[in-house]
Amino acid sequence: MKKFMNDPADVVAQALAGVAAAHPELRVDVAERFITRAAGPRPGKVGLVSGGGSGHEPLHGGFVGPGMLDAACPGEIFTSPVPDQILAATRAADGGAGVVHVVKNYTGDVMNFQLAAELAADEGISVRTVLVDDDVAVEDSTWTAGRRGTGATLLVEKIAGARAEEGGGLAEVAAIGQEVNTSSGSFAYALRAGTTPAAGRPGFELPEDEIEAGVGIHGEPGRRREPMRPAKDLVRSGLDAILAAKPFPGPVIVLVNGLGGTPLIELYLVFGEVAAYLAQRGVRIARQLVGNYVTSLDMAGMSLTLCQAGDEMIRLWDAPVRTPGLRWGA
Amino acid sequence: MKKFMNDPADVVAQALAGVAAAHPELRVDVAERFITRAAGPRPGKVGLVSGGGSGHEPLHGGFVGPGMLDAACPGEIFTSPVPDQILAATRAADGGAGVVHVVKNYTGDVMNFQLAAELAADEGISVRTVLVDDDVAVEDSTWTAGRRGTGATLLVEKIAGARAEEGGGLAEVAAIGQEVNTSSGSFAYALRAGTTPAAGRPGFELPEDEIEAGVGIHGEPGRRREPMRPAKDLVRSGLDAILAAKPFPGPVIVLVNGLGGTPLIELYLVFGEVAAYLAQRGVRIARQLVGNYVTSLDMAGMSLTLCQAGDEMIRLWDAPVRTPGLRWGA
Amino acid sequence: MDAALAGDWMRAAAAAVAAGAGRLTELDTAIGDGDHGANLHRGFTAVVAALTESPPQTVSEVLVKAGTTLMSRVGGASGPLYGTALRAAGKALPATPTVEPAELAAALHAGLAAVRRLGGAAPGDKTMVDAYAPALDAFETAVAGGAGLGAAAQAAAGAARAGAEATVPMRARKGRASYLGERSIGHQDPGAASTGLFFAALAEVSQAHPRHAD
Amino acid sequence: MDAALAGDWMRAAAAAVAAGAGRLTELDTAIGDGDHGANLHRGFTAVVAALTESPPQTVSEVLVKAGTTLMSRVGGASGPLYGTALRAAGKALPATPTVEPAELAAALHAGLAAVRRLGGAAPGDKTMVDAYAPALDAFETAVAGGAGLGAAAQAAAGAARAGAEATVPMRARKGRASYLGERSIGHQDPGAASTGLFFAALAEVSQAHPRHAD
Ligand SMILES: Nc1ncnc2c1ncn2[C@@H]1O[C@H](COP(=O)(O)OP(=O)(O)O)[C@@H](O)[C@H]1O
Ligand SMILES: Nc1ncnc2c1ncn2[C@@H]1O[C@H](COP(=O)(O)OP(=O)(O)O)[C@@H](O)[C@H]1O
Ligand SMILES: [Mg+2]
Ligand SMILES: [Mg+2]
Ligand SMILES: [Mg+2]
Ligand SMILES: [Mg+2]
């Protein structure tokens, strides 16, 4: 393993120091491990907090700023943050109107956020949780951990963030966030596993002509190993899986997301195929975003996310956002 | 080689189709291979055109938009565009006040742009050329091809683009672009080579404990092979090489640029080290940018660029820019 | 068991985790995200530091402090689960300087209940519960049969290890491995493996202590 | 040489480039950016298509059309260089239906001059010039000694190949390989190698043609 780092154990802390130096518009508490807007919470505004393991950058720290998150708490690499840290971020995001937690559906994230929410409630902070579980590659069942939260997390944070920014109440912000999740489906392919600094070698080894289909964003193998196929075919299969899992009668927001090690030129090629196939399937694209947003360290791969979006969601998607990782209209 | 593509020969055209579908604010001429602002040239505004081989995305097509380029012409992967194509982009960018070509100093780019400039002159379009050659890893000599253009290209395009946007004349726009280049130095490291679709295998093979120092952005090996070292050491050596090549008495703009396969968390860690070491060397950072901007397909690596920037350059750096790859203040 | 022995237990667990971190990470790389070794190593290092800084006076306090530390330092799934287990176990103990094996059995019982409440996993779901539950059974049976701490812990450690090994053919229904579906079969659950280390550490320290050796 | 033979030359060059693209790319991967094979393949495919679409009537026109096509389809360093070489050579020829070996020698001379003007490379800089210059020398010498097109082309092809091989120990001073400094030593220059193919194609077609065979 070769990475730009010093000691594998210090990667997160030292990267946070870099974020602090690079973004004066953010406040980074390197010791307590959370990132907030430098301006602090706006009184009366609902706070939006997210977090999870590190290694998914720009998610979540890169989405702190006007129009999106108030605070992010990054855990160790691929390890959910701890309750104390989430609590500290929640306090820092609270403008008195309560805080919404955006939580990706992983056992660790769910438990740590739940414990933090209980601690916050003890301090008198109202917390609502939006659980993101958009990955259609995983079967949904009450007997299992359920579906993973992946690409739709960006959409939830953007759209709920816009609602919070314009003054939405706690219930409203949580409701639109949950609606975005319910309206979304994602499917991912990996061509090459990423490498965590702690493990020092790729999460799985793939032969030159095989890929993992239905991967998550934590370096774990996918649902099945498949022969490599042209981009056009992969896009069709991925979209078929999403379209089979949920109805998409109206226009959609599309996210073609790189997992960290795939160059932009390939992501654009993929988006071209997505646009062509959705046209063929009669699904209208209202908005689109192409780039590396919800990554898995240096995994070579991409995820496709569709989100069924009505006028209100599109209005909120278009609303100004000013963060290191996503910025428009402001 | 596994890439999200169909036929290796069609990657550039199909990626351009994706760019066209993803960015209604751009006009993509897939047949003639150039990208312009959808709004077309603004009469009386100096046009800014750049281009080069594909595989460096978001450079250059992702930098077309208000405050930056008027047109970009992407060649085949790592192959400079052809004169006809550059001419077509130049025509499309011309608002009657002349056009500045931003050209990275590679034999192919220089010759093709030169031929295009002659053709444009024949049509009555005044063209000035800004040659970018910031890579201090390469010895500068009149007997060789000289230094390569790398990370500073982004700074030249941003700053000259801002000057053009606010109404600078042809000579002024070219002059500030050239000044940015003269004021800049870059140095890059690769941990793993990228793979071109045509070659189908990495440009070079590196053992697990070695890196290439002084690499360019075309997959070629660097100036020398070195043992892998902690990020702190690599940053010091890279900055030492830049600081030895040019004087940086005043504040600088810093670009920590990923080469395509290196995750953001490592780039931030690197920026933290850069900030610490520059402070130690007494170099003040006025502005900074961290991310994947001038890439080399999926090469794992990063480049450091310093640009000595006075108040005027900083004002132009801060000016609004609205492109797919760089966006602020607008 | 007294507070000193409980502290030794935590230190032995920390040493076992440090030595076994590579293997735990390897197991977690196969069917998870490759951080279980690093997670527990970070957590138990903090536990040892916390216990050294202000050594508690009762077994109960040792366990609560260890659990609280894990909870606030580990993260992931294993942090809250191990944390809640130790906190619940500690809180179930009397605040006396020493505790009897039967009291410890009841405490471990409370710990398992807390894990199952928080994580929702049942035996057979391919989680730490599959090592913890048989270990607790063995411990309780031994104690009921009159065994001392050392012998009971020895039985528990053996059962935990066997339970961990028995997770290999299971298909995961909880935690990260569940995303793999069928493909989770054939690998040992990392959390079950670390639970094995945890009970082995108890056996080790209580047998080293002459008073508890059988 | 007549227009038909010149067309055959370009088609033979295209075939040689198609067959040798892998090797050219490999050479360019070692000390360049790995596109030389693909570049020339794309270019010569376009040349063949252009010549087929509207076959020119003179050798001059064949070379100018081929050069213009390469210029507008190849890109990179080799596109303008090969393009300018063929265009300059074509323009130096008389507009007659056939051209004599001496006229072709003068045309090839003009082509090399154009390459050196545009690219600024001298012999020894490790570029296509290191194959082109000795090939031209050999061609001129053979023609001056009374050789026919076939024999002169054969001599040129041998010299071009030898010249390309002689680039191996050189340190590059022009083009992309120059960035490697010392590390460019020990590899053959891809452009010199393709120049070898280009002259070999000339030898092949002129020998196949009975009238030019020696
Ligand atoms: N719902 C659950 N109940 C009990 N144990 C669980 C549950 N989910 C996960 N685990 C345990 O946690 C272990 C993984 O811990 P760790 O790797 O540290 O956390 P993460 O999965 O968040 O990366 C699994 O091997 C399993 O034993
Ligand atoms: N200045 C120059 N003069 C002559 N030939 C050159 C010069 N620069 C490069 N070349 C030739 O071009 C070849 C590379 O062509 P190609 O790979 O197609 O272009 P690029 O280097 O732009 O990728 C080199 O091997 C060399 O022979
Ligand atoms: Mg984890
Ligand atoms: Mg090239
Ligand atoms: Mg894990
Ligand atoms: Mg090349």
PDB file of N, CA, C and O in Angstrom, chain B residues 207-233:
ATOM      1  N   PRO B 207       7.289  -1.010  -8.002  1.00  0.00           N
ATOM      2  CA  PRO B 207       7.217  -1.935  -6.861  1.00  0.00           C
ATOM      3  C   PRO B 207       6.479  -1.285  -5.685  1.00  0.00           C
ATOM      4  O   PRO B 207       6.297  -0.061  -5.647  1.00  0.00           O
ATOM      5  N   GLU B 208       6.084  -2.119  -4.769  1.00  0.00           N
ATOM      6  CA  GLU B 208       5.220  -1.709  -3.658  1.00  0.00           C
ATOM      7  C   GLU B 208       5.843  -0.602  -2.786  1.00  0.00           C
ATOM      8  O   GLU B 208       5.132   0.116  -2.091  1.00  0.00           O
ATOM      9  N   ASP B 209       7.163  -0.461  -2.830  1.00  0.00           N
ATOM     10  CA  ASP B 209       7.801   0.509  -1.933  1.00  0.00           C
ATOM     11  C   ASP B 209       8.493   1.635  -2.691  1.00  0.00           C
ATOM     12  O   ASP B 209       9.345   2.327  -2.135  1.00  0.00           O
ATOM     13  N   GLU B 210       8.127   1.812  -3.957  1.00  0.00           N
ATOM     14  CA  GLU B 210       8.768   2.881  -4.710  1.00  0.00           C
ATOM     15  C   GLU B 210       7.748   3.793  -5.373  1.00  0.00           C
ATOM     16  O   GLU B 210       6.619   3.401  -5.635  1.00  0.00           O
ATOM     17  N   ILE B 211       8.194   5.005  -5.635  1.00  0.00           N
ATOM     18  CA  ILE B 211       7.341   5.988  -6.299  1.00  0.00           C
ATOM     19  C   ILE B 211       8.136   6.652  -7.416  1.00  0.00           C
ATOM     20  O   ILE B 211       9.360   6.530  -7.480  1.00  0.00           O
ATOM     21  N   GLU B 212       7.432   7.338  -8.280  1.00  0.00           N
ATOM     22  CA  GLU B 212       8.081   8.135  -9.306  1.00  0.00           C
ATOM     23  C   GLU B 212       8.009   9.601  -8.881  1.00  0.00           C
ATOM     24  O   GLU B 212       6.942  10.111  -8.561  1.00  0.00           O
ATOM     25  N   ALA B 213       9.165  10.258  -8.870  1.00  0.00           N
ATOM     26  CA  ALA B 213       9.228  11.672  -8.499  1.00  0.00           C
ATOM     27  C   ALA B 213       9.442  12.497  -9.754  1.00  0.00           C
ATOM     28  O   ALA B 213      10.230  12.124 -10.619  1.00  0.00           O
ATOM     29  N   GLY B 214       8.735  13.622  -9.831  1.00  0.00           N
ATOM     30  CA  GLY B 214       8.885  14.472 -11.003  1.00  0.00           C
ATOM     31  C   GLY B 214       8.149  13.934 -12.211  1.00  0.00           C
ATOM     32  O   GLY B 214       8.661  13.987 -13.321  1.00  0.00           O
ATOM     33  N   VAL B 215       6.958  13.409 -11.997  1.00  0.00           N
ATOM     34  CA  VAL B 215       6.175  12.905 -13.129  1.00  0.00           C
ATOM     35  C   VAL B 215       5.400  14.027 -13.793  1.00  0.00           C
ATOM     36  O   VAL B 215       5.158  15.067 -13.198  1.00  0.00           O
ATOM     37  N   GLY B 216       5.026  13.775 -15.026  1.00  0.00           N
ATOM     38  CA  GLY B 216       4.146  14.685 -15.741  1.00  0.00           C
ATOM     39  C   GLY B 216       2.725  14.166 -15.665  1.00  0.00           C
ATOM     40  O   GLY B 216       2.392  13.346 -14.807  1.00  0.00           O
ATOM     41  N   ILE B 217       1.882  14.646 -16.566  1.00  0.00           N
ATOM     42  CA  ILE B 217       0.478  14.265 -16.512  1.00  0.00           C
ATOM     43  C   ILE B 217       0.088  13.407 -17.702  1.00  0.00           C
ATOM     44  O   ILE B 217      -1.067  13.357 -18.103  1.00  0.00           O
ATOM     45  N   HIS B 218       1.063  12.705 -18.278  1.00  0.00           N
ATOM     46  CA  HIS B 218       0.772  11.852 -19.438  1.00  0.00           C
ATOM     47  C   HIS B 218       1.212  10.417 -19.231  1.00  0.00           C
ATOM     48  O   HIS B 218       1.458   9.700 -20.189  1.00  0.00           O
ATOM     49  N   GLY B 219       1.341  10.017 -17.983  1.00  0.00           N
ATOM     50  CA  GLY B 219       1.634   8.617 -17.723  1.00  0.00           C
ATOM     51  C   GLY B 219       3.078   8.223 -17.963  1.00  0.00           C
ATOM     52  O   GLY B 219       3.441   7.068 -17.794  1.00  0.00           O
ATOM     53  N   GLU B 220       3.903   9.178 -18.374  1.00  0.00           N
ATOM     54  CA  GLU B 220       5.310   8.855 -18.574  1.00  0.00           C
ATOM     55  C   GLU B 220       5.986   8.724 -17.207  1.00  0.00           C
ATOM     56  O   GLU B 220       5.534   9.306 -16.237  1.00  0.00           O
ATOM     57  N   PRO B 221       7.059   7.938 -17.123  1.00  0.00           N
ATOM     58  CA  PRO B 221       7.768   7.870 -15.846  1.00  0.00           C
ATOM     59  C   PRO B 221       8.311   9.250 -15.479  1.00  0.00           C
ATOM     60  O   PRO B 221       8.362  10.152 -16.308  1.00  0.00           O
ATOM     61  N   GLY B 222       8.715   9.394 -14.219  1.00  0.00           N
ATOM     62  CA  GLY B 222       9.210  10.691 -13.762  1.00  0.00           C
ATOM     63  C   GLY B 222      10.702  10.852 -13.965  1.00  0.00           C
ATOM     64  O   GLY B 222      11.328  10.111 -14.727  1.00  0.00           O
ATOM     65  N   ARG B 223      11.253  11.823 -13.283  1.00  0.00           N
ATOM     66  CA  ARG B 223      12.680  12.075 -13.404  1.00  0.00           C
ATOM     67  C   ARG B 223      13.488  10.979 -12.726  1.00  0.00           C
ATOM     68  O   ARG B 223      14.592  10.672 -13.094  1.00  0.00           O
ATOM     69  N   ARG B 224      12.944  10.462 -11.642  1.00  0.00           N
ATOM     70  CA  ARG B 224      13.670   9.401 -10.953  1.00  0.00           C
ATOM     71  C   ARG B 224      12.702   8.581 -10.115  1.00  0.00           C
ATOM     72  O   ARG B 224      11.618   9.037  -9.751  1.00  0.00           O
ATOM     73  N   ARG B 225      13.147   7.365  -9.847  1.00  0.00           N
ATOM     74  CA  ARG B 225      12.386   6.470  -8.993  1.00  0.00           C
ATOM     75  C   ARG B 225      12.967   6.587  -7.586  1.00  0.00           C
ATOM     76  O   ARG B 225      14.180   6.633  -7.422  1.00  0.00           O
ATOM     77  N   GLU B 226      12.095   6.656  -6.595  1.00  0.00           N
ATOM     78  CA  GLU B 226      12.573   6.849  -5.226  1.00  0.00           C
ATOM     79  C   GLU B 226      11.854   5.893  -4.302  1.00  0.00           C
ATOM     80  O   GLU B 226      10.759   5.431  -4.611  1.00  0.00           O
ATOM     81  N   PRO B 227      12.463   5.637  -3.137  1.00  0.00           N
ATOM     82  CA  PRO B 227      11.708   4.849  -2.148  1.00  0.00           C
ATOM     83  C   PRO B 227      10.513   5.663  -1.652  1.00  0.00           C
ATOM     84  O   PRO B 227      10.567   6.889  -1.579  1.00  0.00           O
ATOM     85  N   MET B 228       9.430   4.977  -1.335  1.00  0.00           N
ATOM     86  CA  MET B 228       8.260   5.647  -0.762  1.00  0.00           C
ATOM     87  C   MET B 228       8.649   6.255   0.572  1.00  0.00           C
ATOM     88  O   MET B 228       9.422   5.671   1.333  1.00  0.00           O
ATOM     89  N   ARG B 229       8.148   7.448   0.834  1.00  0.00           N
ATOM     90  CA  ARG B 229       8.421   8.116   2.103  1.00  0.00           C
ATOM     91  C   ARG B 229       7.128   8.696   2.680  1.00  0.00           C
ATOM     92  O   ARG B 229       6.135   8.836   1.956  1.00  0.00           O
ATOM     93  N   PRO B 230       7.155   9.076   3.965  1.00  0.00           N
ATOM     94  CA  PRO B 230       5.952   9.692   4.541  1.00  0.00           C
ATOM     95  C   PRO B 230       5.571  10.969   3.780  1.00  0.00           C
ATOM     96  O   PRO B 230       6.431  11.633   3.205  1.00  0.00           O
ATOM     97  N   ALA B 231       4.286  11.284   3.816  1.00  0.00           N
ATOM     98  CA  ALA B 231       3.774  12.460   3.104  1.00  0.00           C
ATOM     99  C   ALA B 231       4.547  13.718   3.478  1.00  0.00           C
ATOM    100  O   ALA B 231       4.844  14.565   2.629  1.00  0.00           O
ATOM    101  N   LYS B 232       4.865  13.835   4.747  1.00  0.00           N
ATOM    102  CA  LYS B 232       5.582  15.024   5.226  1.00  0.00           C
ATOM    103  C   LYS B 232       6.892  15.216   4.447  1.00  0.00           C
ATOM    104  O   LYS B 232       7.214  16.321   4.013  1.00  0.00           O
ATOM    105  N   ASP B 233       7.628  14.130   4.257  1.00  0.00           N
ATOM    106  CA  ASP B 233       8.911  14.206   3.544  1.00  0.00           C
ATOM    107  C   ASP B 233       8.716  14.520   2.069  1.00  0.00           C
ATOM    108  O   ASP B 233       9.462  15.308   1.485  1.00  0.00           O
TER     109      ASP B 233
END
